[in-house]
Amino acid sequence: MQTLLEMVGICKSFPGVRALDKMSFDLFEGEVHALVGENGAGKSTLMKILSGLYLADEGEIRLRGKKIVVTGIRQMIDAGISVIYQELNLIQHLSVAENIFLGREPRYAGGFINWKKMYADVDRLLKPFNVDIDPRAKILSIGPAFQQVVEIAKALSLKADIIVMDEPTAPLTGNEVERLFEMINALKKSGVSIIYISHRLEELARVADRVTIIRDGSMIVTKPLSELNTEEIIRHMVGRHLSEQYPVAEIPVGAEVLRVEALTKKGVCSDVSFSVRKGEIVGFTGLVGAGRTEIMQLIYGYLKRDSGKVFIDGKETTIRNPRDAVLKGIGLIPEERKKQGLVLGLSVFDNSALTILDKFSRFGLLRMKTIGDLVRGMVAKMEIKTPTIRQQVRYLSGGNQQKVVLSKWFVRNCKVYIFDEPTRGIDVGAKVEIYKLMQNLALQGAAVIMVSSELLEIMNMSDRIEVVFSGRIVKEFKKGEASSEDVMEYALGLHSRAS
Amino acid sequence: MKFNLRNTLKNYGIVIAFLIICALLAFMSPVFFTLNNMILVIRQTSIYGIMAVGMTFVILTGGIDLSVGSILALSGAICAGMLKSGMPLPLVLALTMAVGLGCGLFNGLVITVGRITPFVVSLGMMSIARGITLIYTKGYPISGFQPEFRFIGGGYVFGVPVPIIIFLGIVLIAFVVLTQTRLGRYTYAIGGNEETVKLSGINAGFFKSLAYVIAGLTASISALISTSRLNSGGPQAGIGYELDVIAAVVIGGTSLNGGRGSIWGTFVGALMIGVINNGMNLLGISSYFQLVVKGFIIIGAVLLDRLREQAD
């Protein structure tokens, strides 16, 4: 195999942080090379240097053996490097074709856009992938999976021979992931090299040829995937042996706290019933789009339900909006941390105190000292890494940000905690801490609901597993009752009759 | 702690710029640094300074209120009419403020319940309030009030002009509200991320509406001062004030995206606008030219703000 790209001795510092320290990385022609490491290990910085967004302080980049002097993004795109970011860079109100050819629209001599050619070109680009996307469709009308295909098509239209994919499977459901893998294989066959960044280690075996593990800004190991197992990868990532990725705890189960009966909303979910007891962790799994998040938002009053009842401590309650839910003792840790869980520009203190200001007012004035003590105590207890509680949360790492979201609810002492994808995009070390915090809540007598797409997490953390398919709970498993394969079969809808 | 030029400029840039402008004006005009002129500047500043305090709440939520100048005119005109009809003064004051409050409430409710952008709603209100003012006054100013009322704009307490006292009082109250009450903290949070605030179980719409209510209320308080000072309430009052008011807030470092800013910034920003207006008058610059200058100042302030955000 020919070496296509080499990055040697790359160093990059930001004020106060050394993000990359003599990092090296190479890529063969036509290979899928996985880049793994904890959050903050330096993956994104390395890719930003490769894309021309950042300039390296030291080191060089060689493409086909020739050293290139990086001047900016444009130059790297011209050199055939395309980066598909986690937050896809598509314009929602423009069509598929317009997005692919943005700024490079085929034109007639008079300057008018040649739509016919544009649509034909898109069809030609999409053909190898065997997907049915209308080039005229607006981006917002197609799902995340297709949006990713559009990004890939855009990269190909730019004649990219190196494509970087950052957590490409994060927004995808099981079968969409399968299709992405097929596409990656097709790309590989056509000679495109792919740098694949993912937190989902179990995926790597499916796609990657080689793996580079990066830690604290340096390359730890680069090896063919066949020579590494998951445990070794995790060990290299965290630099310590992580024997207890899923902590075990014996938690006594008490009385029923939350009961949901026949929750229904047209087009979202129907006839959803379940209950959660004191000290229990109930896991909700299913494909993305099955309606798990929406079910939680219906309970929480963020979406309006058509019918169904919610009982707390055995009493029926009306929840019309999140305010009602919070007053009734429910806390929601939402799926999208930055968009729904945090106010990024405000401090750790302000974010954590957001839910309790109504409890600590006297004559309209806030009891700042009491609130401050409470928040400080919580920050210490949860080991949130921040210089001071006045620090804006935007500067914290993903794991610490998530802890701030949790602390916001912990200070309020809820009866029911709903965690929606609590460990998404969080590094392994922080995940374990979050699992422990969840168990602690259960131990203190809270009822916990965890929505997650990560099967292993669901299998290991839940006392009961509710499998959601197409807006219904299709199966309930008790802990240890089922294998991952069993759960997956129900999540894929293999056991539910068409209705 | 080490002296850091960049941080110092970032945090105290307005104050430094303000002092430089004052120093320049002191050189260029012998009148500028006299006590009389200083008092004049602050007294003039207080009218839109008070409105700028209200505007700070609105801009902190990420909104904008273009209607404050028209609300000032409407409250002022109705105030003048009520005074002429011989209504008792306390009632006049209360009802005038109720007018501003009502306009603000209308803005707030349409924005939050009707989910229309603040720009459009307040642009509409700008026209509505101005129109009602014209209908009510038939286009003529209403002038000549009793001395008790004229005290508000022209009186002194211990040698300090009453408008200045009101202005400082409102700045102080706003400071306490913004830092020490739920309303204040939620105002920042809503500007930062409204969805998070809603999902935290807070009635974001209610608190957002309150920002517009405060803006309307401060506009009517300014109307009282302005009407009293001019001894006249008329349809031409407050035209173009939104420019000075928004400029004061923005120069004071409050981000137009919401979520970031302070009342002290607005205070200095308002003084800055006052000093610039005063300086240009002292230097004999025509009022036409002054408009051009102020336009550039607003754009410059927003540009600076953007650069500051990028630096973060």
PDB file of C-alpha atoms in Angstrom, chain A residues 164-320:
ATOM      1  CA  VAL A 164     -12.464  12.797   7.280  1.00  0.00           C
ATOM      2  CA  MET A 165     -15.626  11.635   9.035  1.00  0.00           C
ATOM      3  CA  ASP A 166     -16.179  12.901  12.550  1.00  0.00           C
ATOM      4  CA  GLU A 167     -18.550  10.653  14.515  1.00  0.00           C
ATOM      5  CA  PRO A 168     -20.523   9.859  11.381  1.00  0.00           C
ATOM      6  CA  THR A 169     -22.798   7.330  13.051  1.00  0.00           C
ATOM      7  CA  ALA A 170     -23.846   9.489  15.972  1.00  0.00           C
ATOM      8  CA  PRO A 171     -27.154  10.622  14.459  1.00  0.00           C
ATOM      9  CA  LEU A 172     -27.878   7.370  12.622  1.00  0.00           C
ATOM     10  CA  THR A 173     -30.100   4.419  13.376  1.00  0.00           C
ATOM     11  CA  GLY A 174     -28.993   0.804  13.135  1.00  0.00           C
ATOM     12  CA  ASN A 175     -29.805   0.149   9.489  1.00  0.00           C
ATOM     13  CA  GLU A 176     -28.597   3.577   8.462  1.00  0.00           C
ATOM     14  CA  VAL A 177     -25.298   2.763  10.100  1.00  0.00           C
ATOM     15  CA  GLU A 178     -25.172  -0.405   8.031  1.00  0.00           C
ATOM     16  CA  ARG A 179     -25.728   1.597   4.887  1.00  0.00           C
ATOM     17  CA  LEU A 180     -23.032   4.072   5.850  1.00  0.00           C
ATOM     18  CA  PHE A 181     -20.612   1.196   6.272  1.00  0.00           C
ATOM     19  CA  GLU A 182     -21.528  -0.067   2.821  1.00  0.00           C
ATOM     20  CA  MET A 183     -20.875   3.376   1.432  1.00  0.00           C
ATOM     21  CA  ILE A 184     -17.541   3.551   3.175  1.00  0.00           C
ATOM     22  CA  ASN A 185     -16.607   0.230   1.603  1.00  0.00           C
ATOM     23  CA  ALA A 186     -17.645   1.501  -1.806  1.00  0.00           C
ATOM     24  CA  LEU A 187     -15.574   4.648  -1.303  1.00  0.00           C
ATOM     25  CA  LYS A 188     -12.609   2.547  -0.290  1.00  0.00           C
ATOM     26  CA  LYS A 189     -12.878   0.434  -3.396  1.00  0.00           C
ATOM     27  CA  SER A 190     -12.851   3.526  -5.555  1.00  0.00           C
ATOM     28  CA  GLY A 191      -9.546   4.511  -3.976  1.00  0.00           C
ATOM     29  CA  VAL A 192     -10.702   7.114  -1.468  1.00  0.00           C
ATOM     30  CA  SER A 193      -8.959   7.085   1.899  1.00  0.00           C
ATOM     31  CA  ILE A 194     -10.992   7.730   4.988  1.00  0.00           C
ATOM     32  CA  ILE A 195     -10.074   9.002   8.408  1.00  0.00           C
ATOM     33  CA  TYR A 196     -12.775   7.764  10.716  1.00  0.00           C
ATOM     34  CA  ILE A 197     -13.258   9.364  14.120  1.00  0.00           C
ATOM     35  CA  SER A 198     -15.619   7.624  16.506  1.00  0.00           C
ATOM     36  CA  HIS A 199     -16.383   7.035  20.122  1.00  0.00           C
ATOM     37  CA  ARG A 200     -18.190   3.837  19.303  1.00  0.00           C
ATOM     38  CA  LEU A 201     -15.451   1.310  19.539  1.00  0.00           C
ATOM     39  CA  GLU A 202     -17.649  -1.607  18.540  1.00  0.00           C
ATOM     40  CA  GLU A 203     -18.064   0.022  15.124  1.00  0.00           C
ATOM     41  CA  LEU A 204     -14.400   0.117  14.364  1.00  0.00           C
ATOM     42  CA  ALA A 205     -14.182  -3.591  13.766  1.00  0.00           C
ATOM     43  CA  ARG A 206     -16.756  -3.147  11.038  1.00  0.00           C
ATOM     44  CA  VAL A 207     -15.014  -0.483   9.027  1.00  0.00           C
ATOM     45  CA  ALA A 208     -11.467   0.275  10.021  1.00  0.00           C
ATOM     46  CA  ASP A 209      -8.278  -1.203   8.593  1.00  0.00           C
ATOM     47  CA  ARG A 210      -5.918   0.508  10.985  1.00  0.00           C
ATOM     48  CA  VAL A 211      -6.328   2.399  14.233  1.00  0.00           C
ATOM     49  CA  THR A 212      -4.381   5.281  15.666  1.00  0.00           C
ATOM     50  CA  ILE A 213      -4.915   5.991  19.322  1.00  0.00           C
ATOM     51  CA  ILE A 214      -4.217   9.515  20.450  1.00  0.00           C
ATOM     52  CA  ARG A 215      -3.852  10.611  24.038  1.00  0.00           C
ATOM     53  CA  ASP A 216      -2.859  13.976  25.479  1.00  0.00           C
ATOM     54  CA  GLY A 217      -1.955  15.257  22.040  1.00  0.00           C
ATOM     55  CA  SER A 218       0.439  12.474  21.144  1.00  0.00           C
ATOM     56  CA  MET A 219       0.213   9.314  19.096  1.00  0.00           C
ATOM     57  CA  ILE A 220       0.161   6.318  21.434  1.00  0.00           C
ATOM     58  CA  VAL A 221      -0.087   3.522  18.913  1.00  0.00           C
ATOM     59  CA  THR A 222      -0.900   2.891  15.258  1.00  0.00           C
ATOM     60  CA  LYS A 223      -1.723  -0.702  14.414  1.00  0.00           C
ATOM     61  CA  PRO A 224      -3.843  -2.792  12.117  1.00  0.00           C
ATOM     62  CA  LEU A 225      -7.178  -3.254  13.844  1.00  0.00           C
ATOM     63  CA  SER A 226      -6.807  -7.019  13.783  1.00  0.00           C
ATOM     64  CA  GLU A 227      -3.949  -6.714  16.251  1.00  0.00           C
ATOM     65  CA  LEU A 228      -5.959  -4.832  18.869  1.00  0.00           C
ATOM     66  CA  ASN A 229      -9.018  -5.740  20.888  1.00  0.00           C
ATOM     67  CA  THR A 230     -11.502  -3.338  22.436  1.00  0.00           C
ATOM     68  CA  GLU A 231     -10.039  -3.642  25.893  1.00  0.00           C
ATOM     69  CA  GLU A 232      -6.578  -2.772  24.614  1.00  0.00           C
ATOM     70  CA  ILE A 233      -7.925   0.208  22.713  1.00  0.00           C
ATOM     71  CA  ILE A 234      -9.705   1.534  25.777  1.00  0.00           C
ATOM     72  CA  ARG A 235      -6.597   0.967  27.853  1.00  0.00           C
ATOM     73  CA  HIS A 236      -4.480   2.942  25.412  1.00  0.00           C
ATOM     74  CA  MET A 237      -7.079   5.685  25.261  1.00  0.00           C
ATOM     75  CA  VAL A 238      -7.376   6.257  28.962  1.00  0.00           C
ATOM     76  CA  GLY A 239      -3.830   5.244  29.831  1.00  0.00           C
ATOM     77  CA  ARG A 240      -5.043   3.236  32.772  1.00  0.00           C
ATOM     78  CA  HIS A 241      -6.736  -0.095  33.042  1.00  0.00           C
ATOM     79  CA  LEU A 242     -10.426   0.510  33.038  1.00  0.00           C
ATOM     80  CA  SER A 243     -11.716  -2.657  34.583  1.00  0.00           C
ATOM     81  CA  GLU A 244     -15.033  -1.315  35.736  1.00  0.00           C
ATOM     82  CA  GLN A 245     -16.441   0.505  32.783  1.00  0.00           C
ATOM     83  CA  TYR A 246     -19.884  -0.344  34.054  1.00  0.00           C
ATOM     84  CA  PRO A 247     -19.991  -0.034  37.818  1.00  0.00           C
ATOM     85  CA  VAL A 248     -22.120  -2.518  39.688  1.00  0.00           C
ATOM     86  CA  ALA A 249     -24.340  -1.545  42.580  1.00  0.00           C
ATOM     87  CA  GLU A 250     -26.965  -3.319  44.644  1.00  0.00           C
ATOM     88  CA  ILE A 251     -29.829  -0.901  44.989  1.00  0.00           C
ATOM     89  CA  PRO A 252     -32.999  -1.740  46.914  1.00  0.00           C
ATOM     90  CA  VAL A 253     -36.143  -1.068  44.924  1.00  0.00           C
ATOM     91  CA  GLY A 254     -39.033   0.720  46.636  1.00  0.00           C
ATOM     92  CA  ALA A 255     -42.476   2.023  45.843  1.00  0.00           C
ATOM     93  CA  GLU A 256     -43.614   3.146  42.432  1.00  0.00           C
ATOM     94  CA  VAL A 257     -42.779   6.803  41.741  1.00  0.00           C
ATOM     95  CA  LEU A 258     -43.762   7.399  38.148  1.00  0.00           C
ATOM     96  CA  ARG A 259     -46.418   5.624  36.143  1.00  0.00           C
ATOM     97  CA  VAL A 260     -47.340   6.450  32.592  1.00  0.00           C
ATOM     98  CA  GLU A 261     -50.545   5.078  31.113  1.00  0.00           C
ATOM     99  CA  ALA A 262     -51.455   4.896  27.454  1.00  0.00           C
ATOM    100  CA  LEU A 263     -49.450   7.935  26.434  1.00  0.00           C
ATOM    101  CA  THR A 264     -50.332   8.754  22.852  1.00  0.00           C
ATOM    102  CA  LYS A 265     -49.510  11.420  20.332  1.00  0.00           C
ATOM    103  CA  LYS A 266     -50.404  11.002  16.733  1.00  0.00           C
ATOM    104  CA  GLY A 267     -47.418  10.278  14.527  1.00  0.00           C
ATOM    105  CA  VAL A 268     -45.098  10.088  17.517  1.00  0.00           C
ATOM    106  CA  CYS A 269     -46.096   7.316  19.871  1.00  0.00           C
ATOM    107  CA  SER A 270     -49.098   5.302  20.854  1.00  0.00           C
ATOM    108  CA  ASP A 271     -50.272   3.546  23.956  1.00  0.00           C
ATOM    109  CA  VAL A 272     -47.042   3.848  25.879  1.00  0.00           C
ATOM    110  CA  SER A 273     -47.362   2.543  29.432  1.00  0.00           C
ATOM    111  CA  PHE A 274     -44.648   1.872  31.965  1.00  0.00           C
ATOM    112  CA  SER A 275     -43.660   2.607  35.507  1.00  0.00           C
ATOM    113  CA  VAL A 276     -40.500   3.359  37.428  1.00  0.00           C
ATOM    114  CA  ARG A 277     -39.946   2.647  41.078  1.00  0.00           C
ATOM    115  CA  LYS A 278     -37.747   4.142  43.731  1.00  0.00           C
ATOM    116  CA  GLY A 279     -34.150   3.048  43.262  1.00  0.00           C
ATOM    117  CA  GLU A 280     -34.744   1.698  39.796  1.00  0.00           C
ATOM    118  CA  ILE A 281     -32.930   2.539  36.582  1.00  0.00           C
ATOM    119  CA  VAL A 282     -35.156   1.851  33.616  1.00  0.00           C
ATOM    120  CA  GLY A 283     -33.451   1.875  30.244  1.00  0.00           C
ATOM    121  CA  PHE A 284     -35.203   2.919  27.057  1.00  0.00           C
ATOM    122  CA  THR A 285     -33.626   1.738  23.884  1.00  0.00           C
ATOM    123  CA  GLY A 286     -34.579   1.558  20.270  1.00  0.00           C
ATOM    124  CA  LEU A 287     -33.480   3.027  16.998  1.00  0.00           C
ATOM    125  CA  VAL A 288     -33.037   6.748  16.652  1.00  0.00           C
ATOM    126  CA  GLY A 289     -36.380   8.035  15.482  1.00  0.00           C
ATOM    127  CA  ALA A 290     -38.306   5.291  17.263  1.00  0.00           C
ATOM    128  CA  GLY A 291     -39.794   7.972  19.497  1.00  0.00           C
ATOM    129  CA  ARG A 292     -37.857   7.534  22.726  1.00  0.00           C
ATOM    130  CA  THR A 293     -36.877  11.165  23.120  1.00  0.00           C
ATOM    131  CA  GLU A 294     -40.370  12.265  22.166  1.00  0.00           C
ATOM    132  CA  ILE A 295     -41.956   9.978  24.761  1.00  0.00           C
ATOM    133  CA  MET A 296     -39.800  11.639  27.413  1.00  0.00           C
ATOM    134  CA  GLN A 297     -40.654  15.096  26.140  1.00  0.00           C
ATOM    135  CA  LEU A 298     -44.348  14.214  26.245  1.00  0.00           C
ATOM    136  CA  ILE A 299     -44.077  13.140  29.867  1.00  0.00           C
ATOM    137  CA  TYR A 300     -42.119  16.291  30.617  1.00  0.00           C
ATOM    138  CA  GLY A 301     -44.714  18.524  28.986  1.00  0.00           C
ATOM    139  CA  TYR A 302     -42.348  19.849  26.357  1.00  0.00           C
ATOM    140  CA  LEU A 303     -44.514  18.274  23.669  1.00  0.00           C
ATOM    141  CA  LYS A 304     -48.298  18.234  23.882  1.00  0.00           C
ATOM    142  CA  ARG A 305     -49.865  14.807  24.180  1.00  0.00           C
ATOM    143  CA  ASP A 306     -53.140  13.733  22.625  1.00  0.00           C
ATOM    144  CA  SER A 307     -54.053  11.401  25.462  1.00  0.00           C
ATOM    145  CA  GLY A 308     -52.586   9.414  28.302  1.00  0.00           C
ATOM    146  CA  LYS A 309     -52.076   9.817  32.023  1.00  0.00           C
ATOM    147  CA  VAL A 310     -49.080  10.421  34.214  1.00  0.00           C
ATOM    148  CA  PHE A 311     -49.094   9.396  37.872  1.00  0.00           C
ATOM    149  CA  ILE A 312     -46.559  10.481  40.437  1.00  0.00           C
ATOM    150  CA  ASP A 313     -46.499   8.637  43.749  1.00  0.00           C
ATOM    151  CA  GLY A 314     -49.739   7.007  42.715  1.00  0.00           C
ATOM    152  CA  LYS A 315     -51.592  10.276  42.146  1.00  0.00           C
ATOM    153  CA  GLU A 316     -52.620  11.432  38.720  1.00  0.00           C
ATOM    154  CA  THR A 317     -50.990  14.719  37.784  1.00  0.00           C
ATOM    155  CA  THR A 318     -51.456  17.267  35.080  1.00  0.00           C
ATOM    156  CA  ILE A 319     -48.280  18.290  33.342  1.00  0.00           C
ATOM    157  CA  ARG A 320     -48.880  20.895  30.680  1.00  0.00           C
TER     158      ARG A 320
END
